[in-house]
Short mmCIF file of C-alpha atoms in Angstrom, two decimals:
data_model
loop_
_atom_site.label_atom_id
_atom_site.label_comp_id
_atom_site.label_asym_id
_atom_site.label_seq_id
_atom_site.Cartn_x
_atom_site.Cartn_y
_atom_site.Cartn_z
CA MET A 254 -138.99 -97.88 -248.25
CA SER A 255 -135.87 -95.94 -247.13
CA SER A 256 -135.84 -94.60 -243.60
CA LYS A 257 -136.51 -91.01 -242.79
CA ARG A 258 -133.02 -90.66 -241.74
CA ASN A 259 -131.45 -91.91 -244.99
CA LEU A 260 -133.77 -89.80 -247.17
CA LYS A 261 -132.74 -86.53 -245.11
CA LYS A 262 -129.23 -87.60 -245.66
CA LEU A 263 -129.88 -87.91 -249.46
CA VAL A 264 -131.54 -84.51 -249.56
CA ARG A 265 -128.60 -82.98 -247.73
CA CYS A 266 -125.97 -84.65 -250.01
CA MET A 267 -128.00 -83.45 -253.37
CA CYS A 268 -128.44 -79.96 -252.20
CA GLY A 269 -124.83 -79.73 -251.00
CA ASP A 270 -123.69 -80.99 -254.27
CA MET A 271 -125.81 -78.64 -256.49
CA ALA A 272 -124.73 -75.65 -254.32
CA ALA A 273 -121.21 -76.55 -254.66
CA GLU A 274 -121.39 -76.86 -258.32
CA CYS A 275 -122.95 -73.42 -258.35
CA ILE A 276 -120.02 -71.87 -256.28
CA ILE A 277 -117.37 -73.70 -258.47
CA ALA A 278 -119.00 -72.47 -261.62
CA LYS A 279 -119.41 -68.94 -260.35
CA THR A 280 -115.41 -68.84 -259.60
CA VAL A 281 -113.96 -70.94 -262.57
CA VAL A 282 -116.40 -70.54 -265.35
CA PRO A 283 -115.66 -67.30 -267.23
CA GLY A 284 -118.66 -65.27 -268.57
CA ILE A 285 -121.13 -66.72 -265.90
CA ASP A 286 -123.39 -64.44 -264.15
CA PRO A 287 -122.23 -64.58 -260.47
CA ASP A 288 -125.55 -63.01 -259.26
CA VAL A 289 -127.51 -65.99 -260.91
CA MET A 290 -125.33 -68.48 -259.41
CA SER A 291 -125.83 -66.94 -255.93
CA ALA A 292 -129.44 -66.69 -256.36
CA LEU A 293 -129.38 -70.42 -257.17
CA VAL A 294 -127.45 -71.45 -253.97
CA ILE A 295 -130.04 -69.48 -252.05
CA LYS A 296 -132.81 -71.27 -253.95
CA ILE A 297 -131.24 -74.59 -253.22
CA ALA A 298 -130.71 -73.79 -249.50
CA CYS A 299 -134.43 -72.90 -249.40
CA LEU A 300 -135.47 -76.02 -251.19
CA GLN A 301 -133.44 -78.35 -248.80
CA ASP A 302 -134.98 -76.56 -245.68
CA GLN A 303 -138.58 -76.99 -247.19
CA THR A 304 -137.75 -80.60 -248.09
CA LEU A 305 -136.36 -81.44 -244.52
CA ARG A 306 -139.35 -79.96 -242.74
CA LYS A 307 -141.73 -81.80 -244.91
CA PHE A 308 -140.43 -85.03 -243.42
CA THR A 309 -141.76 -84.43 -239.93
CA PHE A 310 -145.21 -85.49 -240.02
CA CYS A 311 -147.30 -88.23 -238.53
CA TYR A 312 -150.01 -90.59 -239.06
CA ASP A 313 -153.36 -88.99 -238.00
CA LYS A 314 -155.07 -92.19 -236.74
CA VAL A 315 -154.45 -94.58 -233.80
CA SER A 316 -154.53 -98.20 -233.36
CA ALA A 317 -157.90 -98.06 -231.71
CA ASP A 318 -159.30 -96.89 -235.01
CA PHE A 319 -158.60 -100.29 -236.66
CA GLU A 320 -159.89 -103.83 -235.94
CA SER A 321 -156.35 -105.18 -235.43
CA PRO A 322 -152.73 -104.07 -234.67
CA ALA A 323 -151.76 -105.53 -237.86
CA ALA A 324 -154.43 -103.65 -239.92
CA TYR A 325 -153.20 -100.40 -238.22
CA ARG A 326 -149.54 -101.15 -239.14
CA LYS A 327 -150.44 -102.00 -242.74
CA ALA A 328 -152.47 -98.70 -243.16
CA ARG A 329 -149.71 -96.65 -241.33
CA HIS A 330 -147.06 -98.22 -243.56
CA GLU A 331 -149.05 -97.36 -246.93
CA TYR A 332 -149.78 -93.80 -245.76
CA MET A 333 -146.05 -93.25 -245.07
CA VAL A 334 -145.15 -94.87 -248.35
CA ARG A 335 -147.48 -92.45 -250.15
CA ALA A 336 -146.27 -89.49 -248.34
CA TYR A 337 -142.62 -90.35 -248.83
CA ARG A 338 -143.16 -90.85 -252.46
CA SER A 339 -144.91 -87.71 -252.79
CA ILE A 340 -142.13 -85.75 -251.09
CA LYS A 341 -139.44 -87.26 -253.31
CA THR A 342 -141.38 -86.60 -256.49
CA GLU A 343 -141.98 -82.92 -255.78
CA PHE A 344 -138.14 -82.62 -254.50
CA ASN A 345 -137.03 -84.40 -257.90
CA LYS A 346 -139.09 -81.96 -259.81
CA GLN A 347 -137.72 -78.89 -258.14
CA VAL A 348 -134.14 -80.37 -258.58
CA ASP A 349 -134.83 -80.78 -262.14
CA ASP A 350 -135.85 -77.11 -262.46
CA ILE A 351 -132.83 -75.93 -260.54
CA VAL A 352 -130.55 -77.89 -262.78
CA LYS A 353 -132.08 -76.32 -265.95
CA GLU A 354 -131.54 -72.86 -264.55
CA MET A 355 -128.02 -73.89 -263.76
CA ASN A 356 -127.53 -74.99 -267.26
CA ALA A 357 -129.17 -71.85 -268.67
CA ALA A 358 -126.72 -69.72 -266.72
CA LEU A 359 -123.82 -71.07 -268.54
CA PRO A 360 -122.55 -69.08 -271.41
CA GLN A 361 -122.81 -70.45 -274.93
CA ALA A 362 -118.98 -70.95 -275.20
CA GLN A 363 -118.87 -73.13 -272.09
CA LYS A 364 -122.02 -75.13 -273.38
CA GLU A 365 -120.10 -75.83 -276.68
CA LEU A 366 -116.87 -76.93 -274.70
CA ASN A 367 -119.00 -79.18 -272.53
CA ARG A 368 -120.50 -80.86 -275.71
CA GLN A 369 -116.89 -81.51 -277.17
CA ASN A 370 -115.74 -82.95 -273.79
CA VAL A 371 -118.62 -85.35 -273.55
CA HIS A 372 -118.29 -86.52 -277.15
CA THR A 373 -114.56 -87.23 -276.78
CA ILE A 374 -114.71 -89.29 -273.47
CA SER A 375 -117.14 -91.72 -274.83
#
């Protein structure tokens, strides 16, 4: 299981990269709607903020609720793994949705150009 610190860094990096792609596309790609890309940057910022807030939670039981400290640690670990997995799954789903919106905002000419470049690199 990754640490909370590393997961937060990953969220910040992914959101920063997606926002940078939107800003670059808005300024470089001809024919792209800058309002759509600006709205996506705001959506990405909200996603980052919401996701980072979700990492602040605590286990709702105490050691006295269990027969041994080992049982408490095991239950707490399982709870944390499930919670982090749930946060990551929801984050990845929202990232997929944003990437689809980014791709949909591209003009058809740019999509064709991207397809040609992908096939020539291989």
